[in-house]
Coordinates of N, CA, C and O in Angstrom, one line a residue:
M787 N 9.9 -55.4 49.3 CA 10.1 -54.9 48.0 C 10.4 -53.4 48.2 O 9.7 -52.7 48.9
T788 N 11.5 -52.9 47.5 CA 11.8 -51.5 47.5 C 11.4 -50.9 46.2 O 11.4 -51.5 45.1
T789 N 11.0 -49.7 46.3 CA 10.7 -48.9 45.1 C 11.7 -47.8 44.9 O 12.1 -47.2 45.9
Q790 N 12.0 -47.6 43.7 CA 13.0 -46.5 43.4 C 12.2 -45.3 42.9 O 11.3 -45.4 42.1
T791 N 12.6 -44.1 43.4 CA 12.0 -42.9 42.9 C 13.0 -42.1 42.2 O 14.1 -41.8 42.8
N792 N 12.7 -41.7 41.0 CA 13.6 -40.9 40.2 C 13.1 -39.5 40.2 O 11.9 -39.3 39.8
V793 N 13.9 -38.5 40.6 CA 13.5 -37.1 40.6 C 14.1 -36.5 39.4 O 15.3 -36.5 39.2
I794 N 13.3 -35.9 38.5 CA 13.7 -35.3 37.3 C 13.7 -33.8 37.5 O 12.6 -33.2 37.8
R795 N 14.8 -33.1 37.5 CA 14.8 -31.7 37.6 C 14.6 -31.0 36.3 O 15.4 -31.3 35.3
P796 N 13.6 -30.2 36.1 CA 13.3 -29.6 34.8 C 14.5 -28.7 34.4 O 15.1 -28.1 35.2
V797 N 14.7 -28.7 33.1 CA 15.7 -27.8 32.5 C 15.1 -26.4 32.4 O 14.0 -26.2 31.9
R798 N 15.9 -25.4 32.9 CA 15.4 -24.0 32.8 C 15.8 -23.4 31.4 O 16.9 -23.6 30.9
V799 N 14.8 -22.7 30.9 CA 15.0 -22.0 29.6 C 14.5 -20.6 29.8 O 13.4 -20.4 30.4
F800 N 15.3 -19.7 29.3 CA 14.9 -18.3 29.4 C 14.4 -17.8 28.0 O 15.1 -18.0 27.0
K801 N 13.2 -17.2 28.0 CA 12.6 -16.8 26.7 C 12.6 -15.3 26.6 O 12.0 -14.6 27.5
M802 N 13.2 -14.7 25.5 CA 13.2 -13.3 25.3 C 12.5 -13.1 23.9 O 13.2 -13.2 22.9
G803 N 11.2 -13.0 23.9 CA 10.4 -13.0 22.7 C 10.6 -14.3 22.0 O 10.3 -15.4 22.6
S804 N 11.1 -14.4 20.8 CA 11.3 -15.7 20.1 C 12.7 -16.2 20.3 O 13.0 -17.3 19.9
V805 N 13.5 -15.5 21.1 CA 14.9 -16.0 21.4 C 14.8 -16.9 22.6 O 14.2 -16.6 23.6
R806 N 15.5 -18.0 22.4 CA 15.5 -19.0 23.5 C 17.0 -19.1 24.0 O 17.9 -19.3 23.3
L807 N 17.1 -18.8 25.3 CA 18.5 -18.8 26.0 C 18.5 -20.0 26.9 O 17.7 -20.1 27.8
N808 N 19.5 -20.8 26.7 CA 19.7 -22.0 27.6 C 20.3 -21.5 28.9 O 20.9 -20.4 29.0
D809 N 20.1 -22.2 30.0 CA 20.5 -21.9 31.3 C 22.0 -22.0 31.4 O 22.6 -23.0 31.3
P810 N 22.7 -20.8 31.6 CA 24.2 -20.8 31.7 C 24.7 -21.3 33.1 O 25.9 -21.7 33.2
A811 N 23.9 -21.3 34.1 CA 24.3 -21.7 35.4 C 23.2 -22.3 36.2 O 22.5 -21.6 37.0
P812 N 22.9 -23.6 36.1 CA 21.7 -24.2 36.7 C 21.7 -24.1 38.3 O 20.7 -24.2 38.9
D813 N 22.9 -23.9 38.9 CA 23.0 -23.8 40.3 C 22.7 -22.4 40.9 O 22.6 -22.2 42.1
M814 N 22.7 -21.4 40.0 CA 22.4 -20.1 40.4 C 20.9 -19.8 40.4 O 20.1 -20.6 39.8
S815 N 20.5 -18.7 41.1 CA 19.1 -18.3 41.0 C 18.7 -18.0 39.6 O 19.6 -17.6 38.8
P816 N 17.5 -18.1 39.1 CA 17.1 -17.8 37.8 C 17.5 -16.4 37.3 O 18.1 -16.2 36.2
L817 N 17.3 -15.4 38.2 CA 17.6 -14.0 37.8 C 19.1 -13.8 37.7 O 19.6 -13.2 36.7
K818 N 19.9 -14.4 38.6 CA 21.4 -14.2 38.5 C 21.9 -15.0 37.2 O 22.8 -14.5 36.5
A819 N 21.3 -16.1 36.9 CA 21.7 -16.9 35.7 C 21.4 -16.1 34.4 O 22.3 -16.0 33.6
V820 N 20.2 -15.5 34.3 CA 19.9 -14.7 33.1 C 20.8 -13.4 33.0 O 21.1 -13.0 31.9
R821 N 21.2 -12.9 34.1 CA 22.0 -11.7 34.1 C 23.4 -12.0 33.6 O 24.2 -11.1 33.2
L822 N 23.8 -13.3 33.6 CA 25.1 -13.7 33.0 C 25.1 -13.4 31.5 O 26.2 -13.2 30.9
Y823 N 24.0 -13.3 30.9 CA 23.9 -13.0 29.4 C 24.0 -11.5 29.1 O 24.0 -11.1 28.0
A824 N 24.2 -10.7 30.2 CA 24.2 -9.2 30.0 C 25.4 -8.7 29.1 O 25.3 -7.7 28.5
S825 N 26.5 -9.5 29.1 CA 27.6 -9.1 28.3 C 27.3 -9.2 26.8 O 27.7 -8.4 26.0
N826 N 26.4 -10.1 26.4 CA 25.9 -10.2 25.0 C 24.6 -9.5 24.8 O 24.4 -9.1 23.6
Y827 N 23.8 -9.3 25.8 CA 22.5 -8.6 25.7 C 22.5 -7.6 26.8 O 21.9 -7.9 27.9
P828 N 23.0 -6.4 26.7 CA 23.1 -5.5 27.7 C 21.8 -5.1 28.4 O 21.8 -4.9 29.6
H829 N 20.7 -5.2 27.7 CA 19.4 -4.8 28.3 C 19.0 -5.9 29.4 O 18.1 -5.6 30.2
L830 N 19.6 -7.0 29.4 CA 19.3 -8.0 30.4 C 19.8 -7.7 31.8 O 19.4 -8.3 32.8
A831 N 20.7 -6.7 31.9 CA 21.2 -6.3 33.2 C 20.1 -5.7 34.1 O 20.2 -5.8 35.3
N832 N 19.0 -5.2 33.5 CA 17.9 -4.7 34.3 C 16.6 -5.4 34.1 O 15.5 -5.0 34.5
A833 N 16.7 -6.6 33.4 CA 15.5 -7.4 33.1 C 14.9 -8.0 34.4 O 15.6 -8.2 35.4
E834 N 13.7 -8.4 34.3 CA 13.0 -9.2 35.4 C 12.5 -10.4 34.7 O 12.3 -10.5 33.5
L835 N 12.1 -11.4 35.6 CA 11.5 -12.7 35.1 C 10.1 -12.8 35.5 O 9.8 -12.5 36.7
D836 N 9.3 -13.4 34.6 CA 7.9 -13.7 35.0 C 8.0 -15.1 35.7 O 9.0 -15.8 35.7
E837 N 6.9 -15.5 36.3 CA 6.8 -16.8 36.9 C 7.0 -17.9 35.9 O 6.6 -17.7 34.8
P838 N 7.7 -18.9 36.3 CA 8.0 -20.0 35.3 C 6.8 -20.8 34.9 O 5.9 -20.9 35.7
Q839 N 6.8 -21.3 33.7 CA 5.8 -22.2 33.2 C 6.4 -23.5 32.8 O 7.4 -23.5 32.1
L840 N 5.8 -24.6 33.3 CA 6.3 -25.9 33.0 C 5.8 -26.3 31.6 O 4.6 -26.4 31.4
V841 N 6.7 -26.6 30.7 CA 6.4 -27.0 29.3 C 7.2 -28.3 29.1 O 8.4 -28.3 28.9
G842 N 6.4 -29.4 29.1 CA 7.1 -30.7 29.0 C 8.0 -30.9 30.2 O 7.6 -30.8 31.3
E843 N 9.3 -31.1 29.9 CA 10.3 -31.3 30.9 C 11.2 -30.0 31.1 O 12.2 -30.1 31.7
E844 N 10.7 -28.9 30.6 CA 11.4 -27.6 30.7 C 10.6 -26.6 31.5 O 9.4 -26.6 31.5
L845 N 11.3 -25.8 32.2 CA 10.8 -24.7 33.0 C 11.1 -23.4 32.2 O 12.3 -23.0 32.2
H846 N 10.1 -22.8 31.6 CA 10.3 -21.6 30.8 C 10.1 -20.3 31.6 O 9.0 -20.2 32.3
Y847 N 11.1 -19.5 31.6 CA 11.0 -18.2 32.3 C 10.9 -17.1 31.2 O 11.9 -17.0 30.4
A848 N 9.9 -16.3 31.2 CA 9.8 -15.2 30.2 C 10.5 -14.0 30.8 O 10.4 -13.7 32.0
I849 N 11.4 -13.4 30.0 CA 12.1 -12.3 30.4 C 11.3 -11.0 30.1 O 10.8 -10.8 29.0
R850 N 11.2 -10.2 31.1 CA 10.4 -9.0 31.0 C 11.4 -7.8 31.1 O 12.1 -7.7 32.0
L851 N 11.4 -7.1 30.0 CA 12.3 -5.9 29.9 C 11.6 -4.7 30.4 O 10.5 -4.4 30.0
E852 N 12.2 -4.0 31.4 CA 11.6 -2.8 31.9 C 11.9 -1.6 31.0 O 13.0 -1.5 30.4
A853 N 10.9 -0.8 30.8 CA 11.1 0.4 30.0 C 12.1 1.4 30.7 O 12.0 1.5 31.9
V854 N 13.0 1.9 29.9 CA 13.9 2.9 30.5 C 13.2 4.2 30.6 O 12.6 4.7 29.7
K855 N 13.2 4.8 31.8 CA 12.6 6.1 32.1 C 13.6 7.2 32.1 O 14.7 7.0 32.7
T856 N 13.3 8.2 31.4 CA 14.2 9.4 31.4 C 13.5 10.6 32.0 O 12.3 10.7 31.8
K857 N 14.2 11.5 32.6 CA 13.6 12.7 33.1 C 13.7 13.7 31.9 O 14.6 13.8 31.2
G858 N 12.6 14.4 31.8 CA 12.6 15.3 30.7 C 11.5 16.2 30.6 O 10.6 16.5 31.1

C-alpha cells in the first residue's frame, strides 16, 4: 500500500498596519518580494520584515518601517 503525501506551501501575505499586500513574487525572498511594492509605496524601499506568523494556511510577514534619521 502506498500513501500519498501532499505538501501545502503557505501563501505569503505582507501586512503593513491594516493594509494587506499579496505576494507579488512567491519565488523571490520575502524581503525582495515586498520591495517590489516600493514603486507604489516608496517607504517600503527601506522596510524590514518581522518573523513570519502562520495564520491558517497563510504566512503573515509584518512590515517594519524604520524611522528616517536626519542629522541636525
